[in-house]
PDB file of C-alpha atoms in Angstrom:
ATOM      1  CA  MET A  13       0.000   0.000   0.000  1.00 53.00           C
ATOM      2  CA  LEU A  14       1.379   3.349  -1.017  1.00 62.00           C
ATOM      3  CA  THR A  15       0.543   6.255   1.268  1.00 66.00           C
ATOM      4  CA  SER A  16       1.907   9.694   2.082  1.00 64.00           C
ATOM      5  CA  LYS A  17       1.141   9.254   5.794  1.00 59.00           C
ATOM      6  CA  ASN A  18       4.764   9.881   6.818  1.00 69.00           C
ATOM      7  CA  MET A  19       4.557  13.552   5.844  1.00 68.00           C
ATOM      8  CA  LYS A  20       4.340  16.107   8.673  1.00 73.00           C
ATOM      9  CA  THR A  21       0.860  17.452   7.959  1.00 78.00           C
ATOM     10  CA  VAL A  22      -0.731  14.222   6.735  1.00 83.00           C
ATOM     11  CA  THR A  23      -2.841  12.010   8.991  1.00 84.00           C
ATOM     12  CA  THR A  24      -4.094   9.398   6.496  1.00 85.00           C
ATOM     13  CA  GLY A  25      -2.620  10.061   3.037  1.00 84.00           C
ATOM     14  CA  TYR A  26      -4.671   7.313   1.466  1.00 87.00           C
ATOM     15  CA  PRO A  27      -5.745   6.571  -1.171  1.00 91.00           C
ATOM     16  CA  LEU A  28      -3.333   8.417  -3.384  1.00 91.00           C
ATOM     17  CA  ILE A  29      -4.865   9.953  -6.494  1.00 93.00           C
ATOM     18  CA  ILE A  30      -3.440   8.610  -9.752  1.00 95.00           C
ATOM     19  CA  GLN A  31      -2.729  11.096 -12.509  1.00 96.00           C
ATOM     20  CA  ALA A  32      -1.350   9.005 -15.360  1.00 97.00           C
ATOM     21  CA  ARG A  33       0.280  10.332 -18.505  1.00 97.00           C
ATOM     22  CA  ASP A  34       1.290   6.932 -19.913  1.00 97.00           C
ATOM     23  CA  VAL A  35      -0.487   3.661 -19.152  1.00 97.00           C
ATOM     24  CA  LYS A  36       0.582   0.293 -20.505  1.00 97.00           C
ATOM     25  CA  VAL A  37      -1.501  -2.865 -20.642  1.00 97.00           C
ATOM     26  CA  MET A  38       0.538  -6.030 -20.667  1.00 96.00           C
ATOM     27  CA  GLU A  39      -0.957  -9.507 -20.780  1.00 97.00           C
ATOM     28  CA  VAL A  40      -0.179 -11.605 -17.700  1.00 97.00           C
ATOM     29  CA  GLU A  41      -1.030 -15.289 -17.264  1.00 98.00           C
ATOM     30  CA  PHE A  42      -4.394 -15.648 -15.506  1.00 98.00           C
ATOM     31  CA  ARG A  43      -4.284 -17.662 -12.273  1.00 98.00           C
ATOM     32  CA  ALA A  44      -7.729 -17.781 -10.706  1.00 97.00           C
ATOM     33  CA  GLU A  45      -6.522 -19.185  -7.389  1.00 98.00           C
ATOM     34  CA  PHE A  46      -4.013 -16.362  -6.915  1.00 98.00           C
ATOM     35  CA  ILE A  47      -6.578 -13.652  -7.719  1.00 98.00           C
ATOM     36  CA  SER A  48      -9.208 -15.182  -5.434  1.00 97.00           C
ATOM     37  CA  ARG A  49      -6.669 -15.186  -2.567  1.00 97.00           C
ATOM     38  CA  MET A  50      -5.813 -11.516  -3.204  1.00 97.00           C
ATOM     39  CA  ILE A  51      -9.401 -10.176  -3.316  1.00 97.00           C
ATOM     40  CA  PRO A  52      -9.956 -10.141   0.490  1.00 97.00           C
ATOM     41  CA  LYS A  53      -6.694  -8.225   0.965  1.00 96.00           C
ATOM     42  CA  ILE A  54      -7.624  -5.374  -1.379  1.00 95.00           C
ATOM     43  CA  ASP A  55      -9.496  -2.174  -0.648  1.00 95.00           C
ATOM     44  CA  TRP A  56     -11.984  -2.861  -3.440  1.00 96.00           C
ATOM     45  CA  GLU A  57     -13.451   0.645  -3.534  1.00 95.00           C
ATOM     46  CA  CYS A  58      -9.967   2.129  -4.007  1.00 94.00           C
ATOM     47  CA  LEU A  59      -9.116  -0.411  -6.702  1.00 96.00           C
ATOM     48  CA  CYS A  60     -12.279   0.508  -8.615  1.00 96.00           C
ATOM     49  CA  ARG A  61     -11.536   4.224  -8.269  1.00 94.00           C
ATOM     50  CA  ALA A  62      -7.989   3.697  -9.556  1.00 94.00           C
ATOM     51  CA  ALA A  63      -9.240   1.569 -12.457  1.00 96.00           C
ATOM     52  CA  GLU A  64     -11.759   4.263 -13.346  1.00 94.00           C
ATOM     53  CA  ASP A  65      -9.090   7.001 -13.198  1.00 91.00           C
ATOM     54  CA  LEU A  66      -6.961   4.942 -15.577  1.00 95.00           C
ATOM     55  CA  GLY A  67      -9.860   4.280 -17.954  1.00 94.00           C
ATOM     56  CA  HIS A  68      -9.938   0.547 -17.216  1.00 95.00           C
ATOM     57  CA  LEU A  69     -12.995   0.154 -15.006  1.00 94.00           C
ATOM     58  CA  ASN A  70     -14.954  -1.353 -17.903  1.00 90.00           C
ATOM     59  CA  ASP A  71     -17.657  -3.512 -16.306  1.00 91.00           C
ATOM     60  CA  LEU A  72     -15.788  -4.318 -13.090  1.00 93.00           C
ATOM     61  CA  PRO A  73     -18.465  -4.402 -10.369  1.00 95.00           C
ATOM     62  CA  LYS A  74     -18.359  -1.729  -7.637  1.00 93.00           C
ATOM     63  CA  SER A  75     -18.472  -4.461  -4.994  1.00 96.00           C
ATOM     64  CA  VAL A  76     -17.088  -7.959  -4.708  1.00 97.00           C
ATOM     65  CA  PRO A  77     -19.831 -10.480  -5.543  1.00 96.00           C
ATOM     66  CA  ASP A  78     -20.778 -13.305  -3.211  1.00 95.00           C
ATOM     67  CA  ASN A  79     -19.064 -16.550  -4.115  1.00 96.00           C
ATOM     68  CA  TYR A  80     -16.492 -14.621  -6.181  1.00 97.00           C
ATOM     69  CA  GLU A  81     -14.029 -17.513  -5.872  1.00 97.00           C
ATOM     70  CA  ASN A  82     -16.133 -19.480  -8.374  1.00 97.00           C
ATOM     71  CA  ASP A  83     -16.941 -16.566 -10.704  1.00 97.00           C
ATOM     72  CA  GLU A  84     -14.290 -16.842 -13.398  1.00 97.00           C
ATOM     73  CA  ASP A  85     -15.619 -13.853 -15.350  1.00 96.00           C
ATOM     74  CA  PHE A  86     -15.278 -11.629 -12.260  1.00 97.00           C
ATOM     75  CA  LEU A  87     -11.826 -13.026 -11.447  1.00 98.00           C
ATOM     76  CA  LYS A  88     -10.618 -12.293 -14.994  1.00 97.00           C
ATOM     77  CA  LYS A  89     -11.839  -8.692 -14.743  1.00 97.00           C
ATOM     78  CA  ALA A  90     -10.127  -8.299 -11.370  1.00 97.00           C
ATOM     79  CA  HIS A  91      -6.970  -9.908 -12.774  1.00 98.00           C
ATOM     80  CA  HIS A  92      -6.878  -7.396 -15.627  1.00 97.00           C
ATOM     81  CA  VAL A  93      -7.101  -4.363 -13.342  1.00 96.00           C
ATOM     82  CA  MET A  94      -4.782  -5.742 -10.657  1.00 97.00           C
ATOM     83  CA  LEU A  95      -1.987  -7.191 -12.801  1.00 97.00           C
ATOM     84  CA  GLU A  96      -2.189  -6.056 -16.419  1.00 97.00           C
ATOM     85  CA  VAL A  97      -2.653  -2.270 -16.166  1.00 97.00           C
ATOM     86  CA  GLU A  98       0.513  -0.354 -15.308  1.00 97.00           C
ATOM     87  CA  VAL A  99       1.179   3.365 -14.888  1.00 97.00           C
ATOM     88  CA  ILE A 100       4.385   4.085 -16.764  1.00 98.00           C
ATOM     89  CA  ASN A 101       4.614   7.851 -16.260  1.00 98.00           C
ATOM     90  CA  GLY A 102       2.499  10.161 -14.157  1.00 98.00           C
ATOM     91  CA  ASP A 103       1.999  11.282 -10.585  1.00 97.00           C
ATOM     92  CA  LEU A 104       0.589   9.912  -7.351  1.00 95.00           C
ATOM     93  CA  ILE A 105      -1.028  12.771  -5.456  1.00 94.00           C
ATOM     94  CA  CYS A 106      -1.586  12.965  -1.705  1.00 91.00           C
ATOM     95  CA  PRO A 107      -5.298  13.624  -1.054  1.00 90.00           C
ATOM     96  CA  GLU A 108      -4.506  15.799   1.984  1.00 90.00           C
ATOM     97  CA  SER A 109      -1.473  17.856   0.996  1.00 90.00           C
ATOM     98  CA  SER A 110      -1.718  17.679  -2.824  1.00 90.00           C
ATOM     99  CA  ARG A 111       1.989  16.723  -2.857  1.00 91.00           C
ATOM    100  CA  LYS A 112       2.858  14.994  -6.111  1.00 95.00           C
ATOM    101  CA  PHE A 113       5.045  11.902  -6.169  1.00 95.00           C
ATOM    102  CA  PRO A 114       6.335  11.245  -9.692  1.00 97.00           C
ATOM    103  CA  VAL A 115       6.064   7.875 -11.414  1.00 97.00           C
ATOM    104  CA  THR A 116       8.820   7.398 -13.988  1.00 98.00           C
ATOM    105  CA  ASP A 117       9.239   4.235 -16.046  1.00 98.00           C
ATOM    106  CA  GLY A 118       6.708   2.502 -13.794  1.00 96.00           C
ATOM    107  CA  ILE A 119       8.544   3.317 -10.548  1.00 96.00           C
ATOM    108  CA  PRO A 120       6.961   5.692  -8.006  1.00 95.00           C
ATOM    109  CA  ASN A 121       9.364   8.024  -6.198  1.00 95.00           C
ATOM    110  CA  MET A 122       7.960   8.388  -2.683  1.00 90.00           C
ATOM    111  CA  LEU A 123      11.059  10.017  -1.183  1.00 90.00           C
ATOM    112  CA  LEU A 124      10.268  13.001   1.010  1.00 88.00           C
ATOM    113  CA  ASN A 125      12.232  16.205   1.322  1.00 83.00           C
ATOM    114  CA  GLU A 126      13.814  16.735   4.725  1.00 85.00           C
ATOM    115  CA  ASP A 127      11.365  19.538   5.593  1.00 82.00           C
ATOM    116  CA  GLU A 128       8.405  17.176   4.920  1.00 81.00           C
ATOM    117  CA  ILE A 129       9.370  14.602   7.553  1.00 78.00           C
TER     118      ILE A 129
END
């Protein structure tokens, strides 16, 4: 989980807002068992918001369906958003301070300046 909570004036710093300039979609092997184990560990509302910001919400449901472990269509949609969509260049923005953290070549730079700690 990426957060800007370590900044002086920030109490939560989550979820970071994604402002993407370049997004890449890369096919990744689908493993239903792996995705079904990850679903309970994810803040689903935040995942949907991020997918929407990136233009990849498609028909991903706003809530996790009952018996999702056996719903292959749902698991494939979740797989796509979780593993195949990547921000290449852009910014992650703190919702409290509006501080931008750059993403370059797919790597977020979350380093703080000394006066921000």
